[in-house]
XYZ file of C-alpha atoms in Angstrom:
503
model
C -17.929 -28.565 -0.746
C -14.579 -27.362 -2.050
C -11.772 -27.062 0.510
C -8.763 -24.772 0.532
C -6.515 -23.187 3.158
C -7.193 -19.493 2.584
C -9.877 -17.644 0.623
C -8.943 -14.131 -0.520
C -11.938 -11.980 -1.476
C -11.002 -9.210 -3.903
C -8.397 -9.072 -6.673
C -7.111 -5.525 -6.359
C -3.431 -4.944 -5.516
C -3.970 -5.888 -1.852
C -5.692 -9.201 -2.564
C -3.355 -10.179 -5.396
C -0.171 -9.533 -3.410
C -1.559 -11.309 -0.348
C -2.491 -14.341 -2.436
C 0.942 -14.335 -4.098
C 2.646 -14.191 -0.693
C 0.589 -17.136 0.556
C 1.305 -19.140 -2.590
C 5.027 -18.356 -2.309
C 4.988 -19.928 1.161
C 3.213 -23.040 -0.128
C -0.296 -22.235 1.108
C -3.300 -23.339 -0.963
C -5.284 -20.190 -1.781
C -8.426 -19.294 -3.740
C -9.000 -15.728 -4.986
C -12.575 -14.575 -5.639
C -13.798 -11.419 -7.368
C -17.380 -10.557 -8.234
C -16.351 -8.542 -11.300
C -16.490 -10.430 -14.609
C -12.938 -9.330 -15.471
C -10.163 -7.082 -14.261
C -10.778 -3.363 -14.712
C -8.403 -1.335 -16.847
C -9.007 2.134 -15.378
C -5.847 3.827 -14.135
C -7.328 4.660 -10.669
C -4.294 4.949 -8.353
C -1.205 6.092 -10.209
C 1.932 5.527 -8.222
C 4.049 3.388 -5.962
C 5.518 5.266 -3.031
C 9.238 4.587 -2.395
C 8.528 2.038 0.361
C 5.954 0.207 -1.756
C 8.474 0.060 -4.586
C 10.909 -1.498 -2.112
C 8.235 -4.008 -1.076
C 7.777 -5.156 -4.669
C 11.553 -5.286 -5.065
C 11.752 -7.667 -2.098
C 9.942 -10.192 -4.326
C 11.725 -9.346 -7.574
C 8.779 -7.440 -9.048
C 10.063 -3.877 -9.227
C 11.968 -4.133 -12.510
C 8.792 -5.359 -14.181
C 6.810 -2.520 -12.613
C 9.313 0.066 -13.784
C 9.101 -1.254 -17.347
C 5.337 -0.651 -17.227
C 5.645 2.748 -15.536
C 4.847 6.082 -17.132
C 6.968 8.359 -14.938
C 9.619 8.648 -12.269
C 8.324 11.077 -9.655
C 11.020 12.684 -7.542
C 8.840 14.781 -5.234
C 5.624 14.381 -3.277
C 3.295 16.950 -1.765
C 1.348 17.706 1.381
C -2.029 19.398 0.862
C -0.884 21.200 -2.304
C 1.403 23.378 -0.211
C 4.213 24.911 -2.305
C 7.085 23.047 -0.608
C 7.637 19.608 -2.176
C 8.273 16.548 -0.010
C 11.667 14.987 -0.683
C 12.710 11.408 0.005
C 16.435 11.832 0.555
C 17.647 11.192 4.082
C 15.870 7.819 4.359
C 18.682 5.641 2.975
C 16.490 4.626 0.046
C 18.207 3.025 -2.918
C 15.523 4.565 -5.147
C 14.270 7.777 -3.478
C 11.349 8.385 -5.820
C 7.831 7.314 -6.638
C 7.186 4.988 -9.554
C 4.359 6.457 -11.606
C 2.352 3.453 -12.757
C -1.412 2.986 -13.208
C -3.063 0.650 -10.722
C -4.305 -1.563 -13.555
C -0.709 -2.329 -14.523
C 0.215 -3.108 -10.927
C -2.699 -5.548 -10.819
C -1.582 -6.997 -14.140
C 1.937 -7.796 -12.948
C 0.691 -9.168 -9.598
C -1.823 -11.371 -11.371
C 0.980 -12.663 -13.590
C 2.995 -13.508 -10.476
C -0.022 -15.352 -9.070
C -0.387 -17.273 -12.327
C 3.253 -18.325 -12.046
C 2.174 -20.148 -8.875
C -0.610 -21.864 -10.809
C -3.439 -19.774 -9.325
C -6.078 -17.993 -11.392
C -8.426 -15.336 -10.070
C -11.990 -16.613 -10.129
C -13.744 -13.699 -11.771
C -17.526 -13.520 -11.664
C -17.522 -15.309 -8.284
C -19.457 -13.213 -5.772
C -19.333 -13.850 -2.031
C -22.922 -13.944 -0.752
C -22.641 -15.770 2.573
C -20.104 -16.204 5.342
C -19.949 -18.232 8.535
C -17.061 -19.133 10.802
C -16.394 -21.418 13.725
C -13.415 -22.488 15.790
C -11.754 -24.436 12.982
C -12.486 -22.474 9.842
C -14.634 -20.343 7.568
C -17.423 -21.385 5.219
C -18.027 -19.063 2.267
C -21.054 -19.212 -0.010
C -20.244 -18.051 -3.531
C -22.534 -17.191 -6.442
C -21.009 -18.457 -9.683
C -21.174 -16.714 -13.068
C -24.065 -18.987 -14.121
C -26.050 -18.042 -11.013
C -25.475 -21.299 -9.145
C -24.138 -21.301 -5.586
C -21.145 -23.155 -4.209
C -19.594 -23.400 -0.751
C -15.916 -23.088 0.067
C -14.341 -24.229 3.311
C -11.060 -22.667 4.429
C -8.982 -22.242 7.553
C -8.974 -18.440 7.067
C -10.535 -15.781 4.854
C -9.006 -12.422 3.943
C -11.237 -9.458 3.099
C -9.501 -7.403 0.401
C -12.726 -6.339 -1.299
C -12.564 -2.577 -1.030
C -14.221 0.264 0.810
C -17.695 -1.206 0.352
C -16.499 -4.599 1.534
C -19.076 -7.375 1.339
C -17.088 -9.352 3.903
C -17.192 -6.495 6.386
C -20.950 -6.154 5.932
C -21.593 -9.884 6.261
C -19.600 -9.891 9.498
C -21.504 -6.864 10.793
C -18.230 -5.107 11.570
C -18.685 -1.364 12.343
C -16.791 1.100 10.162
C -16.490 4.214 12.354
C -15.151 7.522 11.126
C -16.211 10.743 9.428
C -18.750 11.178 6.646
C -18.001 12.763 3.303
C -17.758 16.533 3.128
C -16.050 16.793 -0.254
C -16.874 14.877 -3.414
C -14.594 14.056 -6.292
C -14.159 12.511 -9.711
C -11.266 10.502 -11.095
C -11.403 9.875 -14.831
C -9.363 8.777 -17.830
C -9.785 11.510 -20.426
C -8.350 12.581 -23.760
C -7.807 16.272 -24.413
C -8.278 17.574 -27.950
C -7.005 21.028 -27.068
C -4.804 22.090 -24.189
C -3.574 25.346 -22.691
C -0.210 26.515 -21.412
C -1.265 25.477 -17.905
C -1.806 21.816 -18.852
C 1.295 19.773 -17.896
C 3.099 17.692 -20.496
C 5.380 15.786 -18.108
C 4.993 14.320 -14.626
C 8.125 14.384 -12.495
C 6.819 16.119 -9.380
C 3.367 15.574 -7.913
C 3.688 18.883 -6.066
C 4.071 20.760 -9.360
C 0.953 19.132 -10.833
C -1.092 21.093 -8.311
C 0.844 24.365 -8.740
C -1.781 26.064 -10.888
C -4.776 28.268 -10.345
C -7.878 26.476 -9.084
C -11.146 27.678 -7.566
C -10.993 28.220 -3.815
C -11.858 25.054 -1.946
C -11.351 22.792 -4.959
C -8.426 20.628 -6.041
C -8.028 19.707 -9.696
C -5.108 18.067 -11.454
C -4.454 16.689 -14.931
C -1.825 13.961 -14.756
C -0.149 13.021 -18.059
C -0.397 9.340 -18.941
C 1.598 7.621 -21.684
C -0.449 8.378 -24.787
C -0.530 11.805 -26.486
C -3.348 13.853 -25.007
C -4.240 11.121 -22.481
C -4.637 12.307 -18.888
C -6.031 11.266 -15.581
C -8.371 13.964 -14.322
C -8.546 14.289 -10.559
C -10.911 16.826 -9.033
C -12.507 17.153 -5.602
C -14.193 19.820 -3.520
C -17.217 20.551 -1.319
C -19.094 22.100 -4.262
C -18.973 18.940 -6.410
C -22.163 17.400 -5.067
C -23.795 14.627 -7.094
C -27.343 13.495 -6.416
C -25.877 10.198 -5.209
C -22.566 8.359 -5.167
C -23.942 6.117 -7.914
C -24.932 9.000 -10.211
C -23.149 8.720 -13.577
C -20.256 11.116 -14.041
C -21.111 13.517 -16.839
C -18.726 14.936 -19.376
C -20.022 18.403 -18.504
C -18.837 18.008 -14.879
C -15.371 17.100 -16.034
C -15.152 19.863 -18.625
C -16.217 22.420 -16.019
C -13.450 21.337 -13.638
C -10.804 21.398 -16.377
C -11.774 24.822 -17.695
C -11.954 26.419 -14.250
C -8.411 25.297 -13.499
C -6.696 25.196 -16.898
C -8.520 27.749 -19.034
C -11.394 27.796 -21.487
C -9.228 26.552 -24.353
C -8.719 23.132 -22.671
C -11.155 20.660 -24.203
C -12.056 17.056 -23.390
C -12.793 15.063 -26.538
C -13.112 11.599 -24.988
C -13.964 10.171 -21.573
C -12.798 6.580 -21.287
C -13.775 5.862 -17.704
C -14.879 7.913 -14.724
C -15.814 7.168 -11.123
C -16.742 9.133 -8.028
C -15.005 9.227 -4.658
C -15.273 11.224 -1.428
C -13.160 12.335 1.514
C -14.961 10.002 3.946
C -12.474 8.688 6.506
C -13.122 5.375 8.281
C -11.259 2.503 9.919
C -12.388 -0.758 11.483
C -11.481 -1.193 15.137
C -9.973 -4.649 14.657
C -8.210 -6.076 11.606
C -8.880 -9.626 12.786
C -12.351 -10.996 13.467
C -11.906 -14.615 14.440
C -10.624 -16.348 11.322
C -11.274 -13.381 9.047
C -8.582 -10.760 8.377
C -9.324 -7.357 6.840
C -6.813 -5.514 4.665
C -6.634 -2.549 2.306
C -9.747 -0.459 1.780
C -11.869 -3.112 3.483
C -10.126 -2.021 6.697
C -9.643 1.712 6.063
C -10.686 4.467 3.666
C -9.534 8.072 3.445
C -9.209 11.100 1.220
C -7.046 10.520 -1.843
C -4.299 12.890 -0.767
C -0.596 12.271 -1.121
C -1.065 9.022 -3.097
C -1.256 6.700 -0.098
C -4.275 4.422 -0.625
C -3.001 1.635 -2.908
C 0.345 1.761 -1.130
C -1.249 1.293 2.283
C -3.087 -1.799 1.063
C -0.019 -3.362 -0.570
C 1.939 -2.892 2.639
C -0.951 -4.421 4.637
C -0.687 -7.485 2.392
C 3.080 -7.730 2.784
C 2.780 -7.579 6.575
C -0.038 -10.117 6.720
C 1.100 -12.597 4.094
C 4.031 -14.292 5.822
C 2.283 -14.252 9.198
C -0.903 -15.869 7.895
C 1.160 -18.421 5.971
C 3.058 -19.365 9.130
C -0.255 -19.759 10.990
C -1.757 -21.989 8.286
C 1.406 -24.102 8.051
C 1.399 -24.644 11.820
C 4.695 -22.958 12.601
C 3.592 -19.522 13.811
C 4.660 -18.558 17.323
C 1.963 -17.387 19.703
C 0.683 -13.922 18.880
C 2.314 -13.640 15.454
C -0.936 -13.385 13.496
C -2.356 -10.869 15.963
C 0.706 -8.689 15.421
C -0.742 -7.861 11.987
C -3.411 -5.716 13.648
C -1.010 -4.376 16.279
C 1.423 -3.146 13.627
C -0.783 -2.065 10.751
C -3.745 -0.442 12.533
C -1.631 2.459 13.916
C -0.047 3.006 10.487
C -3.450 3.445 8.828
C -4.660 5.616 11.711
C -1.786 8.010 10.994
C -2.696 8.054 7.298
C -6.291 8.950 8.190
C -4.952 11.699 10.427
C -2.696 13.247 7.790
C -5.316 13.031 5.032
C -7.910 14.738 7.243
C -5.398 17.492 7.924
C -4.680 17.826 4.207
C -8.386 18.064 3.499
C -8.703 20.986 5.902
C -5.939 22.859 4.086
C -7.269 22.060 0.627
C -11.017 22.586 0.999
C -11.369 25.498 3.428
C -12.650 28.564 1.595
C -12.035 32.176 2.624
C -11.139 31.320 6.199
C -8.501 33.675 7.668
C -7.671 31.197 10.412
C -7.000 28.363 7.982
C -5.085 30.725 5.676
C -2.814 31.628 8.598
C -2.380 27.978 9.512
C -1.592 27.135 5.885
C 1.069 29.841 5.787
C 2.629 28.678 9.046
C 2.642 25.044 7.925
C 4.290 25.997 4.628
C 7.159 27.532 6.599
C 7.401 24.418 8.758
C 7.560 22.202 5.648
C 10.649 24.084 4.562
C 12.469 22.872 7.703
C 14.487 19.732 6.815
C 13.363 17.822 9.927
C 9.662 18.470 9.288
C 9.952 17.729 5.577
C 11.789 14.476 6.287
C 9.230 13.414 8.888
C 6.207 13.950 6.636
C 7.960 12.453 3.613
C 8.775 9.404 5.738
C 5.173 8.988 6.885
C 3.543 9.460 3.485
C 6.105 7.406 1.562
C 6.167 4.617 4.168
C 9.948 4.861 4.508
C 9.609 6.107 8.089
C 7.439 3.273 9.411
C 8.880 1.628 12.506
C 7.161 -1.250 14.275
C 7.545 -1.867 18.020
C 9.579 -5.026 18.537
C 9.277 -7.164 21.668
C 12.257 -6.675 23.904
C 13.404 -3.529 22.115
C 13.639 -1.697 25.426
C 15.246 -4.579 27.281
C 18.793 -3.636 26.416
C 21.087 -2.075 23.797
C 19.480 -2.000 20.368
C 20.515 -0.876 16.906
C 18.941 2.195 15.314
C 17.374 -0.096 12.683
C 15.430 -2.247 15.151
C 11.790 -2.158 14.051
C 12.585 -0.174 10.912
C 12.866 -1.268 7.291
C 16.182 -2.769 6.259
C 17.838 -0.413 3.748
C 18.590 -2.089 0.430
C 22.362 -1.911 0.827
C 24.893 -3.569 -1.426
C 26.555 -6.565 0.219
C 29.554 -8.644 -0.814
C 29.749 -10.041 -4.363
C 27.450 -7.340 -5.763
C 24.391 -8.764 -4.009
C 21.791 -6.354 -2.673
C 20.145 -6.984 0.674
C 16.657 -6.937 -0.822
C 17.514 -9.736 -3.248
C 18.006 -12.139 -0.349
C 14.287 -11.823 0.486
C 12.993 -12.938 -2.924
C 12.171 -16.383 -1.538
C 9.840 -14.977 1.126
C 11.973 -16.328 3.979
C 13.612 -14.326 6.739
C 17.287 -13.368 6.497
C 20.079 -13.247 9.077
C 23.017 -11.050 8.130
C 26.035 -11.564 10.371
C 29.786 -11.212 10.602
C 29.993 -13.997 13.222
C 29.909 -17.661 12.190
C 28.562 -18.565 15.649
C 25.288 -16.833 14.723
C 25.119 -18.847 11.512
C 25.463 -22.035 13.536
C 22.801 -20.894 15.992
C 20.337 -20.206 13.180
C 20.826 -23.556 11.437
C 17.740 -25.240 13.004
C 15.570 -22.553 11.346
C 17.176 -22.973 7.901
C 13.819 -23.880 6.330
C 12.473 -20.398 7.132
C 15.545 -18.157 7.652
C 18.589 -17.813 5.385
C 21.802 -17.063 7.298
C 24.397 -15.068 5.359
C 27.955 -14.678 6.652
C 29.591 -11.405 5.593
C 33.014 -9.836 6.185
C 31.101 -6.709 7.279
C 27.594 -5.258 7.227
C 28.084 -2.024 5.265
C 25.787 0.292 7.214
C 26.383 3.957 7.851
C 26.109 5.115 11.442
C 26.020 2.566 14.233
C 27.448 -0.827 13.289
C 25.982 -4.252 14.008
C 27.359 -7.776 14.350
C 24.082 -9.303 13.153
C 20.668 -8.262 11.840
C 17.621 -10.543 11.727
C 15.224 -9.430 8.997
C 11.608 -10.548 8.691
C 10.179 -11.650 5.318
C 8.519 -8.229 4.943
C 11.875 -6.482 5.200
C 11.772 -5.158 8.788
C 14.622 -5.676 11.248
C 13.362 -7.656 14.258
C 16.626 -8.349 16.154
C 20.156 -7.000 16.238
C 23.403 -7.984 17.898
C 24.658 -6.954 20.317
C 21.355 -7.177 22.184
C 20.203 -8.394 25.572
C 18.034 -11.180 24.184
C 19.822 -14.004 22.365
C 19.371 -14.994 18.737
C 17.556 -18.248 19.523
C 14.923 -16.337 21.469
C 14.453 -13.889 18.603
C 14.171 -16.699 16.045
C 11.587 -18.470 18.153
C 9.667 -15.240 18.760
C 9.310 -14.461 15.050
C 9.694 -17.785 13.257
C 8.432 -20.358 15.750
C 9.931 -23.551 17.117
C 12.270 -25.230 14.619
C 11.114 -28.462 13.007
């Protein structure tokens, strides 16, 4: 029996980033995927501003931008004609990075390889058992033989049809599919004036005529005539989810929305999806953690799916590593569920609402609601709120003791990537995967010294924040502020709460 510390099942963006985070912390990890090799289909196409920040916290964003196909300055909500804007969230880069999911997986797999870890393709999980000390996984190898793996923990990052979830018997409550869609990589031989040639605003991609109750978009990729076709609606009803996607289905959707002159000459890959919306009740089941689509699925609206999974992985990675390495304070690992479950629940809520706007046909009540909501979106406060939720920039986690005394406006929120002294950016300090203490008081540096193996203390002449100032900010490895000074609780308590007892 092979032994490791953590088994990660699934090598999509969620599983790859989680494995890289564990490896960065020095945890022994094995990554399994039943596919014989990594897929190359574009699938998801962008990194929301917060997800781009997350990759930047580990020095990966520059690489991602080099592989990107577009810089997307505006988002959308339910195709409504008022774009979502990202200004007002103190983002260093207030835009989406348009990059195919396959390229995100490629760069994350390269990072994993830099830690000496290879994805074990063709390794299918077929059995799972757990007890008080660990998890035993039974794996079918590419040659058909079986092998067992023993680990302290297992992470399910194996998608919406998660084998891990099924083996555990975990319910997946939610709503069934009402609309059915296709996402495909296609090449157009002929286009029309309505077919976009550039992608700078997701909102504008949907600003064309489409049949009532159907959403169709052609998104330019980086080869001439190469597009991702996205189409969904209640009238696209295949015989089964597994039914092959036909070229005729795709041509029909393109011509209805972009004109008869638009012609598909090649279909490279195509898959089906639905607007089913589901979420597990608990993200932790004993020694098994669920993340990404294994924990939640929803309508592809607003480009949130891949981003939600990557941010799950970033939240879980450092906490699971601390647990495995024996230095996690009580309750730290359980805070993964406490923090991330409500975030996904809000995504399910907003995607269900978007589906109502997009798929309702000839309904005067919905038309009135759509008109009213369009006016609301034009209000700066409403636009900022929705942009913050969909981009992830507005996420704020509840922090223990936050209501016990004076607290900074950043407590529980993401740390803005501000420029510090000597041309160093705040995000660069988190490349090592450790926490960071920014302070103007040398006494705080001294107090943090016992935690120097897991928190870097940085003494600054000032912390250049707009608005309310702070004498010190304690930042978790995932980039969220978990303590500020002045505050009622002392720094030692905060360090112990989030980083455990010093060695």
